[in-house]
Short mmCIF file of C-alpha atoms and ligand atoms in Angstrom, two decimals:
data_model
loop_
_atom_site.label_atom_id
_atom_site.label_comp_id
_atom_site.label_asym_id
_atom_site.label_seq_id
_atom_site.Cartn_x
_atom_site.Cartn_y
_atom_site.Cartn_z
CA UNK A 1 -7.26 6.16 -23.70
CA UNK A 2 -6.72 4.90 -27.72
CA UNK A 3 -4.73 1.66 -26.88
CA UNK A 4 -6.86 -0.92 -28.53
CA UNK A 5 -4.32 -1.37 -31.41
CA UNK A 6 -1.10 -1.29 -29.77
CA UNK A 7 1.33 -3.98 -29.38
CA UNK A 8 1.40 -6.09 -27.07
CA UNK A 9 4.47 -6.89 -24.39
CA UNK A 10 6.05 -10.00 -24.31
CA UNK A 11 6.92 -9.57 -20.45
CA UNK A 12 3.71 -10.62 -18.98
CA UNK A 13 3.72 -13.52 -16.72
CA UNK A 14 0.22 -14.61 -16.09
CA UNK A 15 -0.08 -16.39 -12.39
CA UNK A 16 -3.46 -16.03 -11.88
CA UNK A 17 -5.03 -18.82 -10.03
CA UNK A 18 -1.93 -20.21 -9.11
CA UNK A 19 -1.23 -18.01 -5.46
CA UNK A 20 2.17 -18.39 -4.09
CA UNK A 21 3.01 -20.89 -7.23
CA UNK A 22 6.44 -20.64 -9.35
CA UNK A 23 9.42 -20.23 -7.69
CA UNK A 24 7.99 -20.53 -3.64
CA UNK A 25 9.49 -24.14 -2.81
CA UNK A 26 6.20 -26.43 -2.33
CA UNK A 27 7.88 -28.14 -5.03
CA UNK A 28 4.58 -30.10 -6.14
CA UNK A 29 3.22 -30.84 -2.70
CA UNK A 30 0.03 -29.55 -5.09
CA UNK A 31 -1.48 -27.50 -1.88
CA UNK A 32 -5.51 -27.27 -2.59
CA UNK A 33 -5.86 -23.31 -3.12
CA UNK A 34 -8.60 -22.44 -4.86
CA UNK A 35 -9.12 -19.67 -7.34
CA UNK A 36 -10.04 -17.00 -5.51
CA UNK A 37 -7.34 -16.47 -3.34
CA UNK A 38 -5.97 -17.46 -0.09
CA UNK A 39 -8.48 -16.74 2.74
CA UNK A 40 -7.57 -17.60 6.68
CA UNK A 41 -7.05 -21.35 5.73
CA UNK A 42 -4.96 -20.08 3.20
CA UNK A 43 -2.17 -18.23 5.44
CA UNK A 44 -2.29 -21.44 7.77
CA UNK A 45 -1.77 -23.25 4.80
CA UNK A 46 1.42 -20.91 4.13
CA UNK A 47 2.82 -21.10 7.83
CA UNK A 48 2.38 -24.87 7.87
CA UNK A 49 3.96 -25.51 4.72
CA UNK A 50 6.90 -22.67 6.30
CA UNK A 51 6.87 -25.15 8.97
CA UNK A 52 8.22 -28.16 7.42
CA UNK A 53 10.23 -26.76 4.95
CA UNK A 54 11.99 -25.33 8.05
CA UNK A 55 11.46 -21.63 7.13
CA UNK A 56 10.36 -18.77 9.60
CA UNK A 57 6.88 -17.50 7.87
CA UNK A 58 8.24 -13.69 8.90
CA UNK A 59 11.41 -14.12 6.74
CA UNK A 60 9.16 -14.72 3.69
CA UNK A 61 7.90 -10.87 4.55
CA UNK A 62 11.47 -9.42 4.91
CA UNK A 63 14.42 -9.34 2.47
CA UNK A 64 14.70 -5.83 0.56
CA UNK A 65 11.74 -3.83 0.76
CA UNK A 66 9.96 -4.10 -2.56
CA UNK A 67 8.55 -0.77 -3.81
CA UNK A 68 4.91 0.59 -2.63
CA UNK A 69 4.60 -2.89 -1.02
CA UNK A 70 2.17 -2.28 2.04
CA UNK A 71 1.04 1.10 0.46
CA UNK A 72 -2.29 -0.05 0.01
CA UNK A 73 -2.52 -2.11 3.68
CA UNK A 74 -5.71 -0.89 5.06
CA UNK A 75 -7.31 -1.75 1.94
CA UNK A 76 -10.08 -4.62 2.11
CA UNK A 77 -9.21 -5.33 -1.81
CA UNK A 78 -11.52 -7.90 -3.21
CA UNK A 79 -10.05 -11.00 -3.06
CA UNK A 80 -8.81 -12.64 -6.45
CA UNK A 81 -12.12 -13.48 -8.44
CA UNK A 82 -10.74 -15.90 -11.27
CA UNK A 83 -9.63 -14.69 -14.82
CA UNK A 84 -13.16 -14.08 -16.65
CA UNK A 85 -13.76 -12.05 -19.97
CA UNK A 86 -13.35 -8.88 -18.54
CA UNK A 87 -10.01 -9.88 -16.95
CA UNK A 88 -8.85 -10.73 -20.27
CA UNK A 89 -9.49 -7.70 -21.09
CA UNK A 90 -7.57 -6.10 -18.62
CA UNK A 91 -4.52 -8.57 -19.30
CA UNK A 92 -4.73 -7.08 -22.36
CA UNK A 93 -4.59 -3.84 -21.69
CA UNK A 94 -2.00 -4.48 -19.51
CA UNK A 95 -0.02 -5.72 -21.96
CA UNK A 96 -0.27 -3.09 -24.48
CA UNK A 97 0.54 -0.54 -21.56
CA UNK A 98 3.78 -2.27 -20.59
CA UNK A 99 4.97 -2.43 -24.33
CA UNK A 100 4.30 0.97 -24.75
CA UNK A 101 6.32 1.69 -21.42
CA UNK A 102 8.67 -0.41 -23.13
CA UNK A 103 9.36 1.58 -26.14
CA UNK A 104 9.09 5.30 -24.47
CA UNK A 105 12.24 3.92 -22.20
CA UNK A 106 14.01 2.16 -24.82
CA UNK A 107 14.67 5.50 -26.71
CA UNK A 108 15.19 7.21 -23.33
CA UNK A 109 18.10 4.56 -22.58
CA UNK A 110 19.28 5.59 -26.36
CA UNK A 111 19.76 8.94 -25.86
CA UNK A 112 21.71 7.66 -22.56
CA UNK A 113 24.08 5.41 -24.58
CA UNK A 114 22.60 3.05 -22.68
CA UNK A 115 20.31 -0.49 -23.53
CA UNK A 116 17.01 -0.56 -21.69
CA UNK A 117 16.61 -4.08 -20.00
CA UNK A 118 12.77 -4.78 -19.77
CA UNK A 119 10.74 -5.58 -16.35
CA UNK A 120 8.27 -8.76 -16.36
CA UNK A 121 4.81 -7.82 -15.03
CA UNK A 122 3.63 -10.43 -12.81
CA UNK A 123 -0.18 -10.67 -13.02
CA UNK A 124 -1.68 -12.81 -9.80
CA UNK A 125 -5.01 -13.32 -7.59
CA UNK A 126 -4.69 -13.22 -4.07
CA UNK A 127 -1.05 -13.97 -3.04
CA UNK A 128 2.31 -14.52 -4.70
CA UNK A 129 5.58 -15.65 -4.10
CA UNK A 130 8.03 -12.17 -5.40
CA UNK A 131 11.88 -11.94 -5.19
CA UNK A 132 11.16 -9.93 -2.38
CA UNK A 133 8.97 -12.03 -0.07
CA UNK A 134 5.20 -13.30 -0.41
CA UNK A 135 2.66 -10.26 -1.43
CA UNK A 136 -0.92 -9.97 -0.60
CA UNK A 137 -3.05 -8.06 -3.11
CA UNK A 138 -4.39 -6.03 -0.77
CA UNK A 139 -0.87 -4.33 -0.21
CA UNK A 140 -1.50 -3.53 -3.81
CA UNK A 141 0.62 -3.09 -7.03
CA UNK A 142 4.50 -3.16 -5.92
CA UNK A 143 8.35 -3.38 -7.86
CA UNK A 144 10.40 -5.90 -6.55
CA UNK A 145 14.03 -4.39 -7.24
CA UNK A 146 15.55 -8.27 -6.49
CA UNK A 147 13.78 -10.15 -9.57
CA UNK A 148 12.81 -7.20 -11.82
CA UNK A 149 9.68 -7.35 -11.72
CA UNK A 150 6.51 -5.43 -11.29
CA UNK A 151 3.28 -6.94 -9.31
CA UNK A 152 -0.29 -6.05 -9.71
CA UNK A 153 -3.48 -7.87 -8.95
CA UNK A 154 -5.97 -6.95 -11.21
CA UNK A 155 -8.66 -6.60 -8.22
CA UNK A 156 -6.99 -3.51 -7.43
CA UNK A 157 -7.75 -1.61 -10.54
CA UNK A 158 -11.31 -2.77 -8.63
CA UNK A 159 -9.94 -0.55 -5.38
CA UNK A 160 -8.94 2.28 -7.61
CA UNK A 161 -12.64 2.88 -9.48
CA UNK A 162 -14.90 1.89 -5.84
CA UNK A 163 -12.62 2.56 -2.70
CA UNK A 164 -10.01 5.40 -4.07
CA UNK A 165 -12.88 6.73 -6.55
CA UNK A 166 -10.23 7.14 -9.33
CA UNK A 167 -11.74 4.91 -12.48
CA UNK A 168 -10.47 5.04 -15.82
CA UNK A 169 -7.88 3.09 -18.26
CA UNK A 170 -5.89 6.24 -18.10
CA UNK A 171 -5.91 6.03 -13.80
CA UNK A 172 -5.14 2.41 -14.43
CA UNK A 173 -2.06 2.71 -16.87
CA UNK A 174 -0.48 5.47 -14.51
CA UNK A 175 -0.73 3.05 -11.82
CA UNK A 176 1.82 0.93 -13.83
CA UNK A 177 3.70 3.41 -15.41
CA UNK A 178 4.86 4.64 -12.30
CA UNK A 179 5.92 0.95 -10.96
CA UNK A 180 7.52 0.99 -14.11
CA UNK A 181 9.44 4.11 -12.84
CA UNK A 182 10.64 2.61 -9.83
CA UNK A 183 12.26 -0.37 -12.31
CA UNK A 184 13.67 2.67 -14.15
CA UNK A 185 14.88 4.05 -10.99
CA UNK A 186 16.43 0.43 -10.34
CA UNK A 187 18.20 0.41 -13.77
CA UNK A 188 19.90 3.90 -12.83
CA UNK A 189 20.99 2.91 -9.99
CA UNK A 190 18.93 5.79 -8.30
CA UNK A 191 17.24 3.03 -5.82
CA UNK A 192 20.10 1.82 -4.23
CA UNK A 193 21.83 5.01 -3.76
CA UNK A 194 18.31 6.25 -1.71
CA UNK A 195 19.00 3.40 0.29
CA UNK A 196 22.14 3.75 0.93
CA UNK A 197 21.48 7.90 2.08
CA UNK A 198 18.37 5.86 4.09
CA UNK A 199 20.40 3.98 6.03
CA UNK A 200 22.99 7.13 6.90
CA UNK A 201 20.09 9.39 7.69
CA UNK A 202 20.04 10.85 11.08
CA UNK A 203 16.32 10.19 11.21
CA UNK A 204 13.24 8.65 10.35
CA UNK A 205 11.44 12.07 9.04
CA UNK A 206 15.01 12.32 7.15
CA UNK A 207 14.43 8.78 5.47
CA UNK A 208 11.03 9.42 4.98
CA UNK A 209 11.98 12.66 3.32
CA UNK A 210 14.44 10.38 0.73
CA UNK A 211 10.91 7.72 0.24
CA UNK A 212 9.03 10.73 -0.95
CA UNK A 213 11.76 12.05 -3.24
CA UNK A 214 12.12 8.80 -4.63
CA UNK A 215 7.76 8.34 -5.21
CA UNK A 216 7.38 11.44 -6.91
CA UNK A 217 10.49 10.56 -9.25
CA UNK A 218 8.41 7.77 -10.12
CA UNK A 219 5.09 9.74 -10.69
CA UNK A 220 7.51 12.23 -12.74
CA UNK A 221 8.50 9.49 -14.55
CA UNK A 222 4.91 8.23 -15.41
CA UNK A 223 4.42 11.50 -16.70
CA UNK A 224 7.08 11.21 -18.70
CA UNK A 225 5.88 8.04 -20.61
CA UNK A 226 2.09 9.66 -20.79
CA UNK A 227 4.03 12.66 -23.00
CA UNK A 228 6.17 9.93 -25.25
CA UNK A 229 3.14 7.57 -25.90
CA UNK A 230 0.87 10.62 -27.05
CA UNK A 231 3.51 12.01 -29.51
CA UNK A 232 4.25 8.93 -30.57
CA UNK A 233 1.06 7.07 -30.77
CA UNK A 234 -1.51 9.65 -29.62
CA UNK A 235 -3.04 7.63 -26.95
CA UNK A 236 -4.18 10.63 -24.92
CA UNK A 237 -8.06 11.44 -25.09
CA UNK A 238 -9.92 13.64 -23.48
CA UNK A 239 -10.24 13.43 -19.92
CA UNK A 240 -7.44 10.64 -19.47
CA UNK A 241 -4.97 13.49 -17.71
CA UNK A 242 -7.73 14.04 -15.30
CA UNK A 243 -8.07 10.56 -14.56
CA UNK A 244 -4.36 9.83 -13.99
CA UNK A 245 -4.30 13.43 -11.88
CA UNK A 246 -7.65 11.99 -9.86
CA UNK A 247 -5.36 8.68 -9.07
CA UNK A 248 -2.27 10.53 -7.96
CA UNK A 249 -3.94 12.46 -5.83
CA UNK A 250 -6.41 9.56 -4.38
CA UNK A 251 -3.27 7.96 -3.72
CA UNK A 252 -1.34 10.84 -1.71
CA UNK A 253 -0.13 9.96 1.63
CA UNK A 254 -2.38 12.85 3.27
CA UNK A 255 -5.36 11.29 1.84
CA UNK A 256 -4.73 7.89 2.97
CA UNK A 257 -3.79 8.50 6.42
CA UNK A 258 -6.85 10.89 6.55
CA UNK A 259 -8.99 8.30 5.43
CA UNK A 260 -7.34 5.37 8.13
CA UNK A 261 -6.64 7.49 11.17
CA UNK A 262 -8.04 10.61 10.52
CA UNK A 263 -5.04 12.82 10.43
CA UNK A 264 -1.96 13.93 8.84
CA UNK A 265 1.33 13.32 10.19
CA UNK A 266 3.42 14.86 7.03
CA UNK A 267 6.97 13.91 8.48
CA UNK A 268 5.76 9.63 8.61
CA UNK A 269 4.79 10.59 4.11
CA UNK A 270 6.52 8.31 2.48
CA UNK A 271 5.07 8.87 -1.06
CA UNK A 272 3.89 12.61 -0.79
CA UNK A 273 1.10 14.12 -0.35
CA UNK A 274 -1.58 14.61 -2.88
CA UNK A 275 -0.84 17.91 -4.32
CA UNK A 276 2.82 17.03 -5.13
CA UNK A 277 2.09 13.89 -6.89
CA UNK A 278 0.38 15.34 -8.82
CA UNK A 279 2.39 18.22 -9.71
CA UNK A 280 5.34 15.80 -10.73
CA UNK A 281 3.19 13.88 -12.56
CA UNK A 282 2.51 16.61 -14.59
CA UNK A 283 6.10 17.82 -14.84
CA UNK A 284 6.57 14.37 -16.89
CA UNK A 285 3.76 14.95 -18.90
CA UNK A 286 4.48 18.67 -19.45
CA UNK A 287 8.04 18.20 -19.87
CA UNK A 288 8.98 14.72 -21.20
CA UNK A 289 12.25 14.35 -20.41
CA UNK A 290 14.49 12.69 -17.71
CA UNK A 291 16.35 15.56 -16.50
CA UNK A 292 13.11 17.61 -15.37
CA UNK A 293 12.19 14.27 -13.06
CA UNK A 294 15.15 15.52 -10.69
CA UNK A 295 13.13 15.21 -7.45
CA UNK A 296 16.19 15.01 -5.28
CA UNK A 297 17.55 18.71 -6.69
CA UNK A 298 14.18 19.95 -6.28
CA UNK A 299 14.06 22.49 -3.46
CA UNK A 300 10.72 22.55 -3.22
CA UNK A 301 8.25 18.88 -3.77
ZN1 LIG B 1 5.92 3.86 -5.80
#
């Protein structure tokens, strides 16, 4: 992927080796967490400190359910590992991808009538403290609707290359592009109206069926800014589809649950299955344009 040269987003908010730090009120008790992230003593740390501020530990977990939040749970995800050169890097990169996410939905909001509010990306190491509830990375990259902001420990991209076998800058910036779907989503209002169809559904599978709707939207929708970046700034090179198609489909629900239990139960997908994520990302790609991300006319994923 050709992203060396491109700007660089003003909406990154760097909280690595600061776990659980900003707005989580410890309010400079100055708890001793390494870099590294928060092993065993760590969660004791968090359930003690829940303790005296008076707080159950399990309502830091709950509030509105943050996008893709527990997607990744089975996941032994390298723990933190402080900010070295190569992280740097990466911050960089993931800087340049979010700008460029920036602009593509910018002029989509034009053509709307509408102004394009920008997300914060919210780089940590081991735990933080979201608008939706404490995250561990090893739930992996997640959109927290509440603050606006997307969440990604850079260990994952770590996960993606060794455990999902899906390495690549290009496997790496779809990962973000499509959290930066769901905040697209969030803008539209589409999020809150699955919700609301969630909580009227007669069933689970029915819900389910709404989750999966909404996931591929957001894979369409990574698509989509894969198609405006390349005509805009050529960023595409050759073999970078492939990688973001390798991703989608490491990260289909079939795949998953075939990898932690063995089987496929399709009606408990919540994100789709391999083959469909993959086919809407490359709707976006193919198409570039909002209309043909329409997942919940769709008759067929
Ligand atoms: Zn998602």
């Amino acid at each position: 992927m050709r992203w060396q040269d491109g700007r660089e987003s003003e909406n990154v908010e760097d909280r690595r080796g600061a776990p659980g730090s900003g707005g989580f009120r410890t309010g400079g008790i100055g708890i001793p967490i390494g870099r590294g992230g928060i092993g065993i003593g760590g969660l004791a740390v968090i359930v003690v400190v829940s303790l005296l501020l008076g707080i159950n530990p399990l309502d830091l977990l709950q509030g509105t359910a943050p996008q893709d939040q527990a997607r990744y749970e089975q996941s032994d995800a390298p723990r933190g590992g402080g900010p070295d050169n190569r992280d740097d890097e990466l911050k960089r990169f993931v800087s340049v991808v979010l700008a460029d996410t920036e602009d593509t939905w910018a002029a989509q909001f034009q053509q709307l009538g509408r102004t394009y509010q920008d997300p914060a990306l919210v780089l940590f190491s081991g735990t933080v403290d979201s608008g939706c509830g404490f995250a561990q990375a090893a739930m992996g990259p997640f959109y927290c609707p509440q603050d606006r902001k997307v969440y990604i420990d850079l260990s994952f991209y770590r996960d993606l290359r060794d455990r999902f076998r899906a390495p690549g800058d290009f496997a790496q910036a779809y990962v973000i592009a499509h959290e930066v779907g769901h905040h697209v989503q969030n803008l539209l209002g589409i999020s809150d109206r699955v919700q609301q169809a969630q909580r009227q559904a007669g069933s689970q599978a029915e819900a389910n069926g709404l989750s999966v709707r909404l996931e591929l939207q957001a894979d369409c929708f990574a698509g989509l800014w894969a198609n405006h970046a390349n005509r805009e700034r050529q960023i595409i090179e050759p073999g970078d589809v492939e990688e973001a198609l390798t991703a989608a489909s490491a990260i289909g629900d079939d795949r998953l649950q075939r990898q932690s239990r063995g089987t496929v139960t399709p009606d408990s997908f919540t994100h789709g299955s391999s083959t469909q994520r993959v086919q809407w990302f490359r709707t976006g790609l193919e198409r570039g344009e909002l209309n043909a991300c329409d997942t919940f006319r769709a008759d067929r994923l």
